[in-house]
mmCIF file of C-alpha atoms in Angstrom:
data_model
loop_
_atom_site.group_PDB
_atom_site.id
_atom_site.type_symbol
_atom_site.label_atom_id
_atom_site.label_comp_id
_atom_site.label_asym_id
_atom_site.label_seq_id
_atom_site.Cartn_x
_atom_site.Cartn_y
_atom_site.Cartn_z
ATOM 1 C CA MET Z 464 1.881 4.324 -16.081
ATOM 2 C CA THR Z 465 -1.201 5.469 -17.940
ATOM 3 C CA ASP Z 466 -1.202 5.285 -21.741
ATOM 4 C CA PRO Z 467 -0.227 8.771 -23.008
ATOM 5 C CA ALA Z 468 -3.303 8.814 -25.257
ATOM 6 C CA PHE Z 469 -5.501 8.888 -22.147
ATOM 7 C CA ARG Z 470 -3.417 11.115 -19.882
ATOM 8 C CA ASN Z 471 -5.240 14.364 -19.035
ATOM 9 C CA ARG Z 472 -8.309 13.300 -21.020
ATOM 10 C CA LYS Z 473 -11.567 12.731 -19.214
ATOM 11 C CA MET Z 474 -13.631 9.695 -20.150
ATOM 12 C CA THR Z 475 -17.216 8.810 -19.490
ATOM 13 C CA GLU Z 476 -17.799 5.712 -17.396
ATOM 14 C CA GLU Z 477 -19.003 3.896 -20.526
ATOM 15 C CA GLU Z 478 -15.794 4.806 -22.397
ATOM 16 C CA TYR Z 479 -13.743 3.583 -19.442
ATOM 17 C CA LEU Z 480 -15.570 0.243 -19.316
ATOM 18 C CA ARG Z 481 -15.076 -0.295 -23.076
ATOM 19 C CA PHE Z 482 -11.417 0.710 -22.783
ATOM 20 C CA LEU Z 483 -10.916 -1.636 -19.816
ATOM 21 C CA ALA Z 484 -12.573 -4.567 -21.623
ATOM 22 C CA GLU Z 485 -10.045 -4.247 -24.457
ATOM 23 C CA SER Z 486 -7.003 -3.674 -22.248
ATOM 24 C CA GLU Z 487 -4.580 -6.235 -20.872
ATOM 25 C CA VAL Z 488 -3.676 -3.781 -18.106
ATOM 26 C CA ARG Z 489 -5.904 -2.943 -15.141
ATOM 27 C CA TYR Z 490 -6.884 0.717 -14.921
ATOM 28 C CA GLU Z 491 -8.643 2.447 -12.071
ATOM 29 C CA TYR Z 492 -11.127 5.198 -12.905
ATOM 30 C CA VAL Z 493 -11.137 8.306 -10.719
ATOM 31 C CA ASP Z 494 -13.235 11.374 -11.494
ATOM 32 C CA GLY Z 495 -13.178 10.639 -15.217
ATOM 33 C CA PHE Z 496 -9.452 9.861 -15.507
ATOM 34 C CA VAL Z 497 -7.805 6.439 -15.887
ATOM 35 C CA TYR Z 498 -4.749 5.304 -13.950
ATOM 36 C CA ALA Z 499 -2.797 2.159 -14.827
ATOM 37 C CA GLN Z 500 -2.128 -0.259 -12.005
ATOM 38 C CA ALA Z 501 1.538 -1.199 -11.919
ATOM 39 C CA GLY Z 502 2.772 -4.666 -11.092
ATOM 40 C CA ALA Z 503 3.331 -5.446 -7.427
ATOM 41 C CA THR Z 504 6.387 -6.667 -5.530
ATOM 42 C CA ASN Z 505 6.810 -10.192 -4.218
ATOM 43 C CA ALA Z 506 6.073 -9.011 -0.654
ATOM 44 C CA HIS Z 507 2.905 -7.214 -1.805
ATOM 45 C CA ASN Z 508 1.649 -10.321 -3.617
ATOM 46 C CA LEU Z 509 2.493 -12.672 -0.735
ATOM 47 C CA ILE Z 510 0.652 -10.478 1.779
ATOM 48 C CA ALA Z 511 -2.446 -10.149 -0.436
ATOM 49 C CA ARG Z 512 -2.423 -13.897 -1.151
ATOM 50 C CA ASN Z 513 -2.060 -14.747 2.548
ATOM 51 C CA ILE Z 514 -4.959 -12.496 3.545
ATOM 52 C CA TYR Z 515 -7.143 -13.915 0.771
ATOM 53 C CA ALA Z 516 -6.330 -17.476 1.882
ATOM 54 C CA LEU Z 517 -7.113 -16.642 5.521
ATOM 55 C CA LEU Z 518 -10.451 -14.986 4.689
ATOM 56 C CA ARG Z 519 -11.729 -17.431 2.054
ATOM 57 C CA PRO Z 520 -12.848 -20.289 4.378
ATOM 58 C CA ALA Z 521 -14.720 -17.878 6.676
ATOM 59 C CA THR Z 522 -16.519 -16.147 3.798
ATOM 60 C CA LYS Z 523 -17.392 -19.369 1.990
ATOM 61 C CA SER Z 524 -19.127 -20.796 5.068
ATOM 62 C CA LYS Z 525 -21.287 -17.626 5.321
ATOM 63 C CA GLY Z 526 -22.299 -17.481 1.653
ATOM 64 C CA CYS Z 527 -20.059 -14.496 1.010
ATOM 65 C CA ASN Z 528 -17.182 -14.108 -1.445
ATOM 66 C CA THR Z 529 -13.562 -13.027 -1.195
ATOM 67 C CA TYR Z 530 -11.854 -11.453 -4.199
ATOM 68 C CA GLN Z 531 -8.191 -10.724 -4.828
ATOM 69 C CA ASN Z 532 -6.938 -7.997 -7.211
ATOM 70 C CA ASP Z 533 -9.088 -8.608 -10.289
ATOM 71 C CA MET Z 534 -12.613 -7.809 -9.087
ATOM 72 C CA ARG Z 535 -13.480 -4.167 -9.562
ATOM 73 C CA LEU Z 536 -15.154 -2.035 -6.897
ATOM 74 C CA ARG Z 537 -17.664 0.497 -8.251
ATOM 75 C CA LEU Z 538 -18.245 3.346 -5.841
ATOM 76 C CA VAL Z 539 -20.563 6.332 -6.201
ATOM 77 C CA SER Z 540 -19.415 9.271 -4.092
ATOM 78 C CA PRO Z 541 -21.138 12.608 -3.503
ATOM 79 C CA HIS Z 542 -17.645 14.150 -3.538
ATOM 80 C CA VAL Z 543 -16.744 13.341 -7.147
ATOM 81 C CA SER Z 544 -18.650 13.881 -10.374
ATOM 82 C CA LYS Z 545 -18.426 10.321 -11.732
ATOM 83 C CA PRO Z 546 -18.505 6.828 -10.214
ATOM 84 C CA LEU Z 547 -15.106 5.532 -9.096
ATOM 85 C CA HIS Z 548 -13.683 2.161 -10.099
ATOM 86 C CA TYR Z 549 -10.912 0.625 -7.994
ATOM 87 C CA PHE Z 550 -9.204 -2.772 -7.817
ATOM 88 C CA PRO Z 551 -8.612 -3.393 -4.088
ATOM 89 C CA ASP Z 552 -5.989 -5.983 -3.183
ATOM 90 C CA VAL Z 553 -8.578 -8.059 -1.286
ATOM 91 C CA MET Z 554 -12.303 -7.486 -0.897
ATOM 92 C CA VAL Z 555 -15.160 -9.338 0.829
ATOM 93 C CA THR Z 556 -18.817 -8.964 -0.105
ATOM 94 C CA CYS Z 557 -21.998 -10.779 0.826
ATOM 95 C CA GLU Z 558 -23.992 -9.248 -2.042
ATOM 96 C CA ALA Z 559 -25.450 -11.659 -4.580
ATOM 97 C CA LEU Z 560 -23.525 -11.362 -7.846
ATOM 98 C CA SER Z 561 -24.177 -13.016 -11.182
ATOM 99 C CA ASN Z 562 -21.438 -15.177 -12.682
ATOM 100 C CA ASP Z 563 -20.673 -12.498 -15.274
ATOM 101 C CA ALA Z 564 -20.530 -9.605 -12.767
ATOM 102 C CA MET Z 565 -17.340 -7.573 -12.980
ATOM 103 C CA SER Z 566 -17.948 -5.151 -10.107
ATOM 104 C CA VAL Z 567 -18.756 -5.232 -6.427
ATOM 105 C CA THR Z 568 -20.765 -2.341 -4.972
ATOM 106 C CA GLN Z 569 -21.352 -3.474 -1.381
ATOM 107 C CA PRO Z 570 -18.125 -4.748 0.180
ATOM 108 C CA CYS Z 571 -18.055 -5.322 3.928
ATOM 109 C CA LEU Z 572 -14.236 -5.502 4.024
ATOM 110 C CA ILE Z 573 -11.558 -3.910 1.852
ATOM 111 C CA VAL Z 574 -7.852 -4.639 2.225
ATOM 112 C CA GLU Z 575 -5.140 -2.570 0.582
ATOM 113 C CA VAL Z 576 -1.507 -3.628 0.786
ATOM 114 C CA LEU Z 577 0.470 -0.409 1.023
ATOM 115 C CA SER Z 578 3.470 0.040 -1.222
ATOM 116 C CA GLN Z 579 5.796 2.967 -1.755
ATOM 117 C CA SER Z 580 3.794 4.183 -4.763
ATOM 118 C CA THR Z 581 0.278 3.654 -3.318
ATOM 119 C CA ARG Z 582 0.690 4.400 0.405
ATOM 120 C CA SER Z 583 -0.363 8.049 0.289
ATOM 121 C CA THR Z 584 -3.440 7.491 -1.890
ATOM 122 C CA ASP Z 585 -4.530 4.338 -0.009
ATOM 123 C CA LYS Z 586 -4.313 6.103 3.369
ATOM 124 C CA SER Z 587 -5.991 9.345 2.318
ATOM 125 C CA TYR Z 588 -8.133 9.629 -0.817
ATOM 126 C CA LYS Z 589 -9.144 5.969 -1.073
ATOM 127 C CA ALA Z 590 -9.719 5.741 2.683
ATOM 128 C CA GLU Z 591 -12.099 8.713 2.518
ATOM 129 C CA ARG Z 592 -14.017 7.226 -0.404
ATOM 130 C CA TYR Z 593 -14.150 3.715 1.096
ATOM 131 C CA ARG Z 594 -15.614 5.098 4.339
ATOM 132 C CA GLU Z 595 -18.585 6.360 2.298
ATOM 133 C CA LEU Z 596 -19.611 2.785 1.439
ATOM 134 C CA PRO Z 597 -22.664 2.021 3.618
ATOM 135 C CA ASN Z 598 -21.950 -1.720 3.938
ATOM 136 C CA LEU Z 599 -18.248 -1.354 4.704
ATOM 137 C CA GLN Z 600 -17.442 -2.604 8.194
ATOM 138 C CA ALA Z 601 -13.649 -2.458 7.987
ATOM 139 C CA TYR Z 602 -10.796 -1.149 5.869
ATOM 140 C CA LEU Z 603 -7.471 -2.859 6.577
ATOM 141 C CA MET Z 604 -4.230 -1.259 5.384
ATOM 142 C CA VAL Z 605 -1.240 -3.605 5.559
ATOM 143 C CA ASP Z 606 2.261 -2.284 4.914
ATOM 144 C CA SER Z 607 4.408 -4.227 2.454
ATOM 145 C CA LEU Z 608 7.638 -2.521 3.554
ATOM 146 C CA SER Z 609 7.364 -2.965 7.330
ATOM 147 C CA ARG Z 610 5.442 -5.341 9.561
ATOM 148 C CA SER Z 611 2.610 -2.991 10.465
ATOM 149 C CA ALA Z 612 -1.059 -2.458 9.736
ATOM 150 C CA ALA Z 613 -3.889 -0.062 10.514
ATOM 151 C CA LEU Z 614 -7.593 -0.841 10.634
ATOM 152 C CA TYR Z 615 -10.552 1.470 10.119
ATOM 153 C CA ARG Z 616 -13.539 -0.095 11.842
ATOM 154 C CA ARG Z 617 -17.093 1.234 11.521
ATOM 155 C CA MET Z 618 -19.061 1.320 14.757
ATOM 156 C CA GLY Z 619 -22.632 2.387 14.073
ATOM 157 C CA ASP Z 620 -22.568 5.706 12.227
ATOM 158 C CA GLU Z 621 -19.045 6.455 13.404
ATOM 159 C CA GLY Z 622 -15.703 4.867 12.765
ATOM 160 C CA ALA Z 623 -12.234 4.835 14.208
ATOM 161 C CA TYR Z 624 -8.715 3.906 13.180
ATOM 162 C CA GLU Z 625 -6.553 1.629 15.255
ATOM 163 C CA ILE Z 626 -2.995 0.432 14.907
ATOM 164 C CA VAL Z 627 -2.947 -3.344 14.647
ATOM 165 C CA GLY Z 628 -1.000 -5.309 17.252
ATOM 166 C CA GLU Z 629 -0.360 -9.019 16.782
ATOM 167 C CA THR Z 630 -3.962 -9.824 15.794
ATOM 168 C CA VAL Z 631 -6.740 -8.300 13.706
ATOM 169 C CA GLU Z 632 -10.303 -9.186 14.675
ATOM 170 C CA LEU Z 633 -12.800 -8.780 11.850
ATOM 171 C CA LEU Z 634 -16.589 -9.080 11.860
ATOM 172 C CA CYS Z 635 -17.140 -9.544 8.135
ATOM 173 C CA PRO Z 636 -16.113 -12.252 7.961
ATOM 174 C CA GLU Z 637 -15.857 -13.264 11.600
ATOM 175 C CA VAL Z 638 -12.206 -14.174 11.735
ATOM 176 C CA THR Z 639 -9.046 -13.287 13.616
ATOM 177 C CA LEU Z 640 -5.927 -12.754 11.526
ATOM 178 C CA THR Z 641 -2.461 -12.845 13.037
ATOM 179 C CA MET Z 642 0.362 -10.676 11.790
ATOM 180 C CA ARG Z 643 2.454 -13.841 11.628
ATOM 181 C CA ASP Z 644 -0.004 -15.394 9.148
ATOM 182 C CA ILE Z 645 -0.404 -12.156 7.176
ATOM 183 C CA TYR Z 646 3.366 -11.869 6.678
ATOM 184 C CA ASP Z 647 4.012 -15.605 6.192
ATOM 185 C CA GLY Z 648 6.791 -16.044 3.624
ATOM 186 C CA VAL Z 649 7.717 -12.353 3.599
ATOM 187 C CA ASN Z 650 11.366 -11.810 4.497
ATOM 188 C CA SER Z 651 11.840 -9.264 7.248
#
C-alpha cells in the first residue's frame, strides 16, 4: 500500500529517487505516481529464486548479470510523460554497470512472477512497456498460483507470445529452463 501522503500526488523523478533512497519499502514509479511493492508469498519467492539460480551461471559465463527483486529498471516510454521505474522479479542485462549503479536500462530478459495482485498489470501495462525496450529479447511471465507460464519473444522487429510447455528456451542468456526446475520446492 502506498503511503497516504503520496497517494494521488505526482512526483518528479528526482523527488521519487530521493524518497526511495530514504524508504525501507520498495516503490515503483509510474507516470509520476509511486506504488508500494507488497511482500510476496512463499511460492512467489521460491519461483523467483529458482529462476535466478538457473540463469546466474549462464549469465556469469557471458559477462552479463542477473538481478533478483532489488535492482530497479528505468524505462523511458513515448506513451507516458515521465520515466518509469520498476522492480522486476528477475532481470538479465549485459550492459556495463558501475558498482554503485541502482538501475538497469538495457535488459535482455525480464521475468515477472504473477500473483493475484500483480497478474493484470504484469500481463498488460507492464508487458506493453517492456516490449518498448530495444534490447529486450524475452519477457517471461510465470504464474505463482498454477504451474503455467507465458513467454513474449522478440523476433527481429516483431514479437510473439507463446504458452510455455515443459521447457523454456532463452537466448539471453542461452539456457533452457524446465518447468520442473522453475517450480522446484513449490507445493502443487
